[in-house]
Structure formats: structure tokens, C-alpha cells
């Protein structure tokens, strides 16, 4: 059996990271934990549906550290299911060309006969002890250019801002934004609007790959800083190349490392990425995860995905229980943001158990020095450091058959000769030993807490 040991040069990578100015780490000192509407509702989320999910999140998940409730794409569309037919798409924009939520879908937007945006919804999320997020596509609405609307608090108009040669190739709503003072004024206006709504998290799409637009990333970051509000900036989609990590970390707190991931274990025919695919990317991105900067392996397509998921028909996740646990464990040990895709109003006991395991969540939030240390064919090993001398060891069987693993702990470069071990998913104490001997079913994993 051939062995690939992954040796990371932490000294050289550390010097690379320190050479670039970093975004404030206190914006996201730990990987964000939250929920996003896309996997369950696609473009169609409404205010009652969102509030219902927020209520479940506050009641069931907030005690375990889950914070962000995010409305994904399409909140400004009057007819969201017609998005792929540009001539039929209808928007809700204000006098300054900025999108507003559609009142028919978000009735609380209307205050004193005027569309006040998401301010009321933001207040509601905050009243539940949670944080509020929204999704946008980079750029300026095409309708704003058609009307040549003025840019708020500036001398510019939409015609000064829009770059009609740079649309998002897969979204018909916006034009690109010029890297000029007018472009910066546009994003200043936009982020000021969102800060006024109480937004704490902004997912910006069509900006970090196909195409990559660093000038717009910088303008958005600068505009957020000007608001004086703490707003996490999350970039999408992937795959972002590790080669541009140093360009991203001064400006964004999370960025997607892959294209869209859905509930497929392998060979996803209808989706760009599968869970199996993420292991290689996760290993490559490990050196770039640090306080305030988190490579994002994408949302967790678990639980019930419906009534109108962003991909396919409404369904219970296609992933088996072992596959869900493997996905969650990889995301946890690589310290990816954990963003739930399930319809929270239909949480079952199994899905809830995944989301409320404090020990596994602590690995995601507080571990350090996480890395893939070995890959032997379809057997993958990760380690991370916990408090004091505690270490974590995650072993994954990516094969379609059961796999027996017999290795000493020293094989995985763990510092002590022997450890007392506890499996974090089952809370099973496994005694003290100098080695691991375990048989893993196909597509399953084990996550051990090791104490010298």
C-alpha cells in the first residue's frame, strides 16, 4: 500500500500570511455557524417561512452557538421562478437603484406606506438573539441603468457606475461595477442601506470565481468599513484558487473553495461537487484558515431540502447517515463555516443530533493546527490540537467497502506515545492505547479526542 503523508511547511506559510494586511479577526474569530435559505427554498423564500426557521434556530440551535440566519438569492424578485427568462424578470428597486425586498413576499418591508427594506426582519432576528444575513450578486441592477437612477449621497448616476460589458454570466439581474470613484460610491450606498437594515452577514455571489473580480471585492470591503457596522463578508462561488488566498484575506472573512455542493456522495451528475470531492480541496486550503479568514466548503445539504430547493425536487437529503456524519466531521475538523441547508421547521431527531453535538462543534470552533496528515488510498486522516495537550484524530473511509485501520498514534505524527481516547459522536470511551484498531463501514468516519 502506498502512503501519502501530507507535510505542511507552517513556517513558510505563516510568513506568507503575515506579509499581507489582514481583515480584523474579531469579525469572525471562529468559523461562522448559521442557516441559509437556498438549499430548502431556492429563490422563493418568504417572510413567514424565514421567521419560522428563525424561531426554530433560536429555540433549538442557538444554545449550541448557531448565530446567522441568512436569506439567500432572489428576495428582490417579484416572480423568482422566471429568473432564467430575463424578459420576464421583475424587480423591486428604490429611487437610488438599490434592490428592496418584494412586499408580496416580505410584507413587513412596508412601513408608513414606504418600502423600508429588511429593517423590521433584521430587528426580529436580533430580538431572537441571532444575527441577520442576506445574499446579493455583485454589481448594479440592470433596471437601475435603464432608469439611470442617482447614486445615493453622491454626484453620480447609474450610467457612471455600470459596466455593461461585465455581467454575471449566469445571472441576468445585474451589470458589473466599474473600478472608479463612481463604482465605490455605488457600493458605499449599498452597504449603508444594508447596515441600516441591521445586516450582520453579506454573501456576495459571482465575485470570487467565474468570474473573479478583486476590484469589486475591495470596493465592497471598503464600503462595509465605512458603515462602522461589523458585517461578515462571505464570497461565492468557488472554486477559489489557493494562489489568491493572500488577496482575499485582507478583505473577506469567508470564501467558497468549490462550486456548489449538493447531497451527492460521489460522481454528482447534476451538481458541480460531491462530498467525496471536497477532501482534496479541504487539504489544500488548510494552511489558509485562521482567525477572521475561513475557507468555506459550502452549505450542509442535510435534513429536509424543500419545499423549493435550489437544486432538484423537494426531498430528504440523498446522503446516508454515515455520509452526513462524514461530511460534518470533515467540515468541523477543517474548520469550515458550518451553514445549514435544511428546512429547520422539519428537523428530525437525527439531523438535530448532528447539529447539537457540542464536542464536535468545539472542534470546529476552537481547534488549531488542523491538517490532513495522511492519505492511504481511500483512507484519510486529519489531526488537530485542542486545549492543552489534547489532540483530535479524524479517520475517514471513502471507499465503497468496509475498511480496517490499524496504526500507531505516532504514525499520524501525534506527540505522545499513548492516549486515552473518546469518540466524539458516540461519546464512547475507548480506553488507553498506543494505537488505533478500528473497522469503518463504507463512507463513514470516526472522530477521537485523545488525552495523554
GROMACS .gro file of C-alpha atoms in nm, residues 75-436:
model
  362
   75UNK     CA    1  -3.554   3.831  -0.225
   76UNK     CA    2  -3.599   4.128  -0.462
   77UNK     CA    3  -3.768   3.926  -0.739
   78UNK     CA    4  -4.141   3.962  -0.791
   79UNK     CA    5  -4.151   3.641  -0.998
   80UNK     CA    6  -3.849   3.440  -0.880
   81UNK     CA    7  -3.921   3.127  -1.081
   82UNK     CA    8  -3.886   3.330  -1.403
   83UNK     CA    9  -3.524   3.426  -1.331
   84UNK     CA   10  -3.396   3.218  -1.623
   85UNK     CA   11  -3.624   3.412  -1.859
   86UNK     CA   12  -3.469   3.762  -1.843
   87UNK     CA   13  -3.750   3.934  -2.034
   88UNK     CA   14  -3.998   3.827  -1.765
   89UNK     CA   15  -3.795   3.912  -1.457
   90UNK     CA   16  -3.942   4.191  -1.244
   91UNK     CA   17  -3.756   4.361  -0.960
   92UNK     CA   18  -3.827   4.583  -0.663
   93UNK     CA   19  -3.580   4.877  -0.660
   94UNK     CA   20  -3.576   5.209  -0.477
   95UNK     CA   21  -3.527   5.561  -0.613
   96UNK     CA   22  -3.149   5.514  -0.595
   97UNK     CA   23  -3.147   5.192  -0.795
   98UNK     CA   24  -3.100   4.957  -0.499
   99UNK     CA   25  -3.298   4.638  -0.458
  100UNK     CA   26  -3.572   4.621  -0.196
  101UNK     CA   27  -3.748   4.308  -0.076
  102UNK     CA   28  -4.075   4.239  -0.257
  103UNK     CA   29  -4.367   4.334  -0.027
  104UNK     CA   30  -4.585   4.050  -0.155
  105UNK     CA   31  -4.325   3.809  -0.015
  106UNK     CA   32  -4.193   4.023   0.273
  107UNK     CA   33  -4.489   4.232   0.391
  108UNK     CA   34  -4.307   4.387   0.687
  109UNK     CA   35  -4.095   4.582   0.437
  110UNK     CA   36  -4.380   4.834   0.409
  111UNK     CA   37  -4.370   5.084   0.695
  112UNK     CA   38  -4.578   5.403   0.673
  113UNK     CA   39  -4.662   5.320   0.310
  114UNK     CA   40  -4.294   5.306   0.215
  115UNK     CA   41  -4.063   5.014   0.145
  116UNK     CA   42  -3.814   5.020   0.433
  117UNK     CA   43  -3.635   4.704   0.324
  118UNK     CA   44  -3.537   4.436   0.573
  119UNK     CA   45  -3.519   4.664   0.876
  120UNK     CA   46  -3.815   4.501   1.054
  121UNK     CA   47  -3.695   4.150   0.975
  122UNK     CA   48  -3.344   4.241   1.091
  123UNK     CA   49  -3.489   4.366   1.419
  124UNK     CA   50  -3.684   4.043   1.457
  125UNK     CA   51  -3.376   3.826   1.405
  126UNK     CA   52  -3.184   4.033   1.658
  127UNK     CA   53  -3.471   4.007   1.907
  128UNK     CA   54  -3.420   3.631   1.898
  129UNK     CA   55  -3.054   3.671   1.991
  130UNK     CA   56  -2.937   3.586   1.638
  131UNK     CA   57  -2.761   3.768   1.355
  132UNK     CA   58  -2.912   3.857   1.018
  133UNK     CA   59  -2.765   3.791   0.675
  134UNK     CA   60  -2.856   3.838   0.310
  135UNK     CA   61  -2.729   3.727  -0.031
  136UNK     CA   62  -2.653   3.961  -0.320
  137UNK     CA   63  -2.500   3.927  -0.664
  138UNK     CA   64  -2.215   4.169  -0.731
  139UNK     CA   65  -2.297   4.469  -0.946
  140UNK     CA   66  -2.574   4.719  -1.010
  141UNK     CA   67  -2.928   4.632  -1.124
  142UNK     CA   68  -2.979   4.650  -1.498
  143UNK     CA   69  -3.305   4.828  -1.424
  144UNK     CA   70  -3.109   5.099  -1.242
  145UNK     CA   71  -2.906   5.164  -1.558
  146UNK     CA   72  -3.222   5.164  -1.769
  147UNK     CA   73  -3.366   5.437  -1.544
  148UNK     CA   74  -3.024   5.597  -1.485
  149UNK     CA   75  -3.107   5.634  -1.117
  150UNK     CA   76  -2.894   5.863  -0.898
  151UNK     CA   77  -2.645   5.703  -0.659
  152UNK     CA   78  -2.739   5.798  -0.303
  153UNK     CA   79  -2.520   6.058  -0.132
  154UNK     CA   80  -2.309   6.123  -0.442
  155UNK     CA   81  -2.298   6.320  -0.765
  156UNK     CA   82  -2.304   6.001  -0.973
  157UNK     CA   83  -2.573   5.815  -1.164
  158UNK     CA   84  -2.609   5.452  -1.263
  159UNK     CA   85  -2.459   5.526  -1.605
  160UNK     CA   86  -2.136   5.629  -1.431
  161UNK     CA   87  -2.129   5.303  -1.236
  162UNK     CA   88  -2.242   5.022  -1.464
  163UNK     CA   89  -2.006   4.818  -1.678
  164UNK     CA   90  -2.240   4.653  -1.928
  165UNK     CA   91  -1.950   4.451  -2.071
  166UNK     CA   92  -1.914   4.264  -1.742
  167UNK     CA   93  -2.241   4.093  -1.647
  168UNK     CA   94  -2.261   3.792  -1.423
  169UNK     CA   95  -2.261   3.511  -1.684
  170UNK     CA   96  -2.524   3.304  -1.502
  171UNK     CA   97  -2.748   3.576  -1.356
  172UNK     CA   98  -2.949   3.826  -1.567
  173UNK     CA   99  -3.020   4.084  -1.296
  174UNK     CA  100  -2.704   4.298  -1.273
  175UNK     CA  101  -2.427   4.465  -1.467
  176UNK     CA  102  -2.074   4.481  -1.334
  177UNK     CA  103  -1.939   4.786  -1.149
  178UNK     CA  104  -1.653   5.000  -1.273
  179UNK     CA  105  -1.343   5.032  -1.058
  180UNK     CA  106  -1.383   5.409  -1.028
  181UNK     CA  107  -1.497   5.663  -0.767
  182UNK     CA  108  -1.848   5.617  -0.906
  183UNK     CA  109  -1.823   5.242  -0.850
  184UNK     CA  110  -1.705   5.295  -0.494
  185UNK     CA  111  -1.990   5.540  -0.434
  186UNK     CA  112  -2.236   5.275  -0.553
  187UNK     CA  113  -2.108   5.016  -0.309
  188UNK     CA  114  -2.092   5.278  -0.033
  189UNK     CA  115  -2.461   5.345  -0.094
  190UNK     CA  116  -2.546   4.975  -0.100
  191UNK     CA  117  -2.361   4.882   0.219
  192UNK     CA  118  -2.503   5.185   0.400
  193UNK     CA  119  -2.851   5.059   0.309
  194UNK     CA  120  -2.773   4.711   0.442
  195UNK     CA  121  -2.619   4.845   0.761
  196UNK     CA  122  -2.941   5.041   0.814
  197UNK     CA  123  -3.134   4.716   0.785
  198UNK     CA  124  -2.923   4.562   1.060
  199UNK     CA  125  -2.741   4.319   0.832
  200UNK     CA  126  -2.457   4.128   1.002
  201UNK     CA  127  -2.355   3.892   0.720
  202UNK     CA  128  -2.341   3.950   0.345
  203UNK     CA  129  -2.289   3.668   0.097
  204UNK     CA  130  -2.174   3.818  -0.233
  205UNK     CA  131  -2.211   3.593  -0.536
  206UNK     CA  132  -2.050   3.588  -0.881
  207UNK     CA  133  -1.738   3.754  -0.742
  208UNK     CA  134  -1.476   3.503  -0.626
  209UNK     CA  135  -1.474   3.276  -0.931
  210UNK     CA  136  -1.628   3.254  -1.279
  211UNK     CA  137  -1.555   3.541  -1.277
  212UNK     CA  138  -1.308   3.657  -1.012
  213UNK     CA  139  -1.349   4.031  -0.953
  214UNK     CA  140  -1.092   4.154  -0.699
  215UNK     CA  141  -1.171   4.521  -0.761
  216UNK     CA  142  -1.533   4.472  -0.656
  217UNK     CA  143  -1.426   4.269  -0.352
  218UNK     CA  144  -1.207   4.560  -0.241
  219UNK     CA  145  -1.481   4.817  -0.304
  220UNK     CA  146  -1.736   4.616  -0.107
  221UNK     CA  147  -1.493   4.569   0.181
  222UNK     CA  148  -1.413   4.941   0.188
  223UNK     CA  149  -1.783   5.026   0.181
  224UNK     CA  150  -1.853   4.793   0.473
  225UNK     CA  151  -1.575   4.954   0.677
  226UNK     CA  152  -1.726   5.298   0.611
  227UNK     CA  153  -2.060   5.191   0.761
  228UNK     CA  154  -1.897   5.135   1.101
  229UNK     CA  155  -2.103   4.818   1.140
  230UNK     CA  156  -1.949   4.474   1.198
  231UNK     CA  157  -2.056   4.283   0.886
  232UNK     CA  158  -1.905   3.949   0.786
  233UNK     CA  159  -1.823   3.934   0.414
  234UNK     CA  160  -1.864   3.591   0.254
  235UNK     CA  161  -1.758   3.539  -0.108
  236UNK     CA  162  -1.909   3.297  -0.358
  237UNK     CA  163  -1.888   3.087  -0.567
  238UNK     CA  164  -1.578   2.871  -0.588
  239UNK     CA  165  -1.350   2.719  -0.675
  240UNK     CA  166  -1.124   2.991  -0.544
  241UNK     CA  167  -0.759   2.906  -0.604
  242UNK     CA  168  -0.529   2.886  -0.300
  243UNK     CA  169  -0.297   3.104  -0.506
  244UNK     CA  170  -0.516   3.407  -0.442
  245UNK     CA  171  -0.568   3.346  -0.070
  246UNK     CA  172  -0.336   3.634   0.013
  247UNK     CA  173  -0.552   3.867  -0.199
  248UNK     CA  174  -0.871   3.765  -0.018
  249UNK     CA  175  -0.773   3.760   0.349
  250UNK     CA  176  -0.741   4.139   0.388
  251UNK     CA  177  -1.098   4.186   0.267
  252UNK     CA  178  -1.324   3.885   0.331
  253UNK     CA  179  -1.391   3.658   0.626
  254UNK     CA  180  -1.506   3.350   0.431
  255UNK     CA  181  -1.481   3.235   0.072
  256UNK     CA  182  -1.601   2.927  -0.110
  257UNK     CA  183  -1.336   2.671  -0.205
  258UNK     CA  184  -1.558   2.490  -0.456
  259UNK     CA  185  -1.852   2.532  -0.685
  260UNK     CA  186  -2.196   2.441  -0.550
  261UNK     CA  187  -2.210   2.125  -0.340
  262UNK     CA  188  -2.526   1.920  -0.313
  263UNK     CA  189  -2.633   1.597  -0.147
  264UNK     CA  190  -2.427   1.355  -0.355
  265UNK     CA  191  -2.153   1.134  -0.215
  266UNK     CA  192  -1.963   1.092  -0.543
  267UNK     CA  193  -1.993   1.139  -0.918
  268UNK     CA  194  -2.259   1.405  -0.896
  269UNK     CA  195  -2.425   1.413  -1.237
  270UNK     CA  196  -2.648   1.710  -1.169
  271UNK     CA  197  -2.429   1.915  -0.935
  272UNK     CA  198  -2.076   2.052  -0.971
  273UNK     CA  199  -1.942   1.900  -0.646
  274UNK     CA  200  -1.993   1.598  -0.423
  275UNK     CA  201  -1.888   1.531  -0.063
  276UNK     CA  202  -1.613   1.294  -0.181
  277UNK     CA  203  -1.469   1.573  -0.399
  278UNK     CA  204  -1.420   1.807  -0.104
  279UNK     CA  205  -1.148   1.604   0.070
  280UNK     CA  206  -0.875   1.704  -0.173
  281UNK     CA  207  -0.972   2.071  -0.164
  282UNK     CA  208  -1.001   2.074   0.214
  283UNK     CA  209  -0.643   1.951   0.249
  284UNK     CA  210  -0.512   2.213   0.007
  285UNK     CA  211  -0.684   2.500   0.187
  286UNK     CA  212  -0.589   2.411   0.546
  287UNK     CA  213  -0.288   2.645   0.567
  288UNK     CA  214  -0.502   2.948   0.491
  289UNK     CA  215  -0.759   2.909   0.770
  290UNK     CA  216  -0.702   3.141   1.064
  291UNK     CA  217  -0.895   3.377   1.290
  292UNK     CA  218  -1.102   3.605   1.068
  293UNK     CA  219  -1.042   3.406   0.746
  294UNK     CA  220  -1.217   3.076   0.681
  295UNK     CA  221  -1.214   2.866   0.362
  296UNK     CA  222  -1.576   2.760   0.309
  297UNK     CA  223  -1.658   2.405   0.193
  298UNK     CA  224  -2.019   2.516   0.117
  299UNK     CA  225  -2.351   2.461   0.288
  300UNK     CA  226  -2.455   2.136   0.456
  301UNK     CA  227  -2.730   1.976   0.240
  302UNK     CA  228  -2.874   1.767   0.521
  303UNK     CA  229  -3.225   1.713   0.656
  304UNK     CA  230  -3.530   1.802   0.450
  305UNK     CA  231  -3.447   2.009   0.140
  306UNK     CA  232  -3.777   2.163   0.042
  307UNK     CA  233  -4.032   2.287  -0.049
  308UNK     CA  234  -3.837   2.452  -0.333
  309UNK     CA  235  -3.467   2.361  -0.312
  310UNK     CA  236  -3.213   2.542  -0.526
  311UNK     CA  237  -3.140   2.209  -0.698
  312UNK     CA  238  -3.388   1.937  -0.792
  313UNK     CA  239  -3.715   1.839  -0.630
  314UNK     CA  240  -3.810   1.862  -0.263
  315UNK     CA  241  -3.662   1.565  -0.077
  316UNK     CA  242  -3.496   1.430   0.231
  317UNK     CA  243  -3.120   1.451   0.178
  318UNK     CA  244  -2.979   1.184  -0.054
  319UNK     CA  245  -2.681   1.134   0.177
  320UNK     CA  246  -2.685   0.833   0.408
  321UNK     CA  247  -2.641   0.887   0.780
  322UNK     CA  248  -2.277   0.776   0.760
  323UNK     CA  249  -2.218   1.015   0.469
  324UNK     CA  250  -2.378   1.304   0.657
  325UNK     CA  251  -2.162   1.237   0.960
  326UNK     CA  252  -1.851   1.214   0.740
  327UNK     CA  253  -1.933   1.544   0.572
  328UNK     CA  254  -2.000   1.718   0.903
  329UNK     CA  255  -1.678   1.579   1.053
  330UNK     CA  256  -1.464   1.697   0.761
  331UNK     CA  257  -1.621   2.044   0.774
  332UNK     CA  258  -1.567   2.051   1.151
  333UNK     CA  259  -1.204   1.939   1.155
  334UNK     CA  260  -1.100   2.161   0.860
  335UNK     CA  261  -1.277   2.449   1.040
  336UNK     CA  262  -1.504   2.545   0.755
  337UNK     CA  263  -1.802   2.770   0.823
  338UNK     CA  264  -2.099   2.548   0.909
  339UNK     CA  265  -2.406   2.673   0.725
  340UNK     CA  266  -2.714   2.451   0.747
  341UNK     CA  267  -2.920   2.394   0.433
  342UNK     CA  268  -3.209   2.201   0.588
  343UNK     CA  269  -3.561   2.331   0.632
  344UNK     CA  270  -3.539   2.385   1.007
  345UNK     CA  271  -3.914   2.356   1.055
  346UNK     CA  272  -3.886   1.990   0.956
  347UNK     CA  273  -3.582   1.892   1.162
  348UNK     CA  274  -3.582   1.525   1.262
  349UNK     CA  275  -3.406   1.383   1.565
  350UNK     CA  276  -3.114   1.253   1.361
  351UNK     CA  277  -3.038   1.585   1.193
  352UNK     CA  278  -3.078   1.766   1.523
  353UNK     CA  279  -2.825   1.530   1.681
  354UNK     CA  280  -2.570   1.625   1.415
  355UNK     CA  281  -2.623   1.995   1.474
  356UNK     CA  282  -2.617   1.987   1.854
  357UNK     CA  283  -2.310   1.777   1.934
  358UNK     CA  284  -2.114   2.023   2.148
  359UNK     CA  285  -1.789   1.827   2.131
  360UNK     CA  286  -1.785   1.819   1.751
  361UNK     CA  287  -1.885   2.186   1.731
  362UNK     CA  288  -1.600   2.271   1.970
  363UNK     CA  289  -1.353   2.108   1.730
  364UNK     CA  290  -1.482   2.336   1.456
  365UNK     CA  291  -1.482   2.649   1.670
  366UNK     CA  292  -1.169   2.614   1.883
  367UNK     CA  293  -0.924   2.357   1.745
  368UNK     CA  294  -0.593   2.469   1.599
  369UNK     CA  295  -0.318   2.329   1.376
  370UNK     CA  296  -0.576   2.129   1.182
  371UNK     CA  297  -0.444   1.938   0.882
  372UNK     CA  298  -0.469   1.624   0.675
  373UNK     CA  299  -0.172   1.414   0.788
  374UNK     CA  300  -0.214   1.102   0.577
  375UNK     CA  301  -0.398   0.957   0.283
  376UNK     CA  302  -0.367   0.586   0.205
  377UNK     CA  303  -0.583   0.524  -0.096
  378UNK     CA  304  -0.937   0.592   0.024
  379UNK     CA  305  -0.838   0.619   0.391
  380UNK     CA  306  -0.787   0.977   0.507
  381UNK     CA  307  -0.656   1.102   0.842
  382UNK     CA  308  -0.677   1.450   0.992
  383UNK     CA  309  -0.540   1.578   1.321
  384UNK     CA  310  -0.594   1.897   1.519
  385UNK     CA  311  -0.490   2.034   1.856
  386UNK     CA  312  -0.734   2.107   2.137
  387UNK     CA  313  -0.688   2.262   2.480
  388UNK     CA  314  -0.356   2.189   2.647
  389UNK     CA  315  -0.219   1.855   2.531
  390UNK     CA  316  -0.548   1.729   2.388
  391UNK     CA  317  -0.538   1.616   2.026
  392UNK     CA  318  -0.809   1.519   1.779
  393UNK     CA  319  -0.782   1.241   1.523
  394UNK     CA  320  -1.041   1.201   1.246
  395UNK     CA  321  -1.025   0.890   1.029
  396UNK     CA  322  -1.237   0.861   0.713
  397UNK     CA  323  -1.316   0.562   0.492
  398UNK     CA  324  -1.402   0.698   0.148
  399UNK     CA  325  -1.419   0.350  -0.004
  400UNK     CA  326  -1.738   0.172  -0.103
  401UNK     CA  327  -1.641  -0.120   0.123
  402UNK     CA  328  -1.565  -0.156   0.492
  403UNK     CA  329  -1.208  -0.074   0.588
  404UNK     CA  330  -0.998  -0.183   0.888
  405UNK     CA  331  -0.738   0.068   1.006
  406UNK     CA  332  -0.451  -0.043   1.231
  407UNK     CA  333  -0.195   0.227   1.302
  408UNK     CA  334   0.007   0.358   1.593
  409UNK     CA  335  -0.069   0.711   1.700
  410UNK     CA  336   0.290   0.803   1.622
  411UNK     CA  337   0.219   0.715   1.258
  412UNK     CA  338  -0.003   1.024   1.248
  413UNK     CA  339   0.272   1.243   1.397
  414UNK     CA  340   0.093   1.274   1.730
  415UNK     CA  341   0.336   1.380   2.004
  416UNK     CA  342   0.254   1.134   2.284
  417UNK     CA  343   0.325   0.761   2.279
  418UNK     CA  344  -0.018   0.663   2.412
  419UNK     CA  345  -0.354   0.829   2.461
  420UNK     CA  346  -0.682   0.781   2.636
  421UNK     CA  347  -0.941   0.813   2.358
  422UNK     CA  348  -1.306   0.911   2.337
  423UNK     CA  349  -1.516   0.901   2.021
  424UNK     CA  350  -1.698   1.233   1.998
  425UNK     CA  351  -2.005   1.130   1.800
  426UNK     CA  352  -2.093   0.834   2.021
  427UNK     CA  353  -1.928   0.965   2.340
  428UNK     CA  354  -1.771   0.620   2.376
  429UNK     CA  355  -1.461   0.591   2.596
  430UNK     CA  356  -1.217   0.360   2.421
  431UNK     CA  357  -0.952   0.328   2.690
  432UNK     CA  358  -0.579   0.394   2.672
  433UNK     CA  359  -0.360   0.263   2.393
  434UNK     CA  360  -0.063   0.348   2.174
  435UNK     CA  361  -0.254   0.262   1.856
  436UNK     CA  362  -0.586   0.263   1.677
   0.00000   0.00000   0.00000
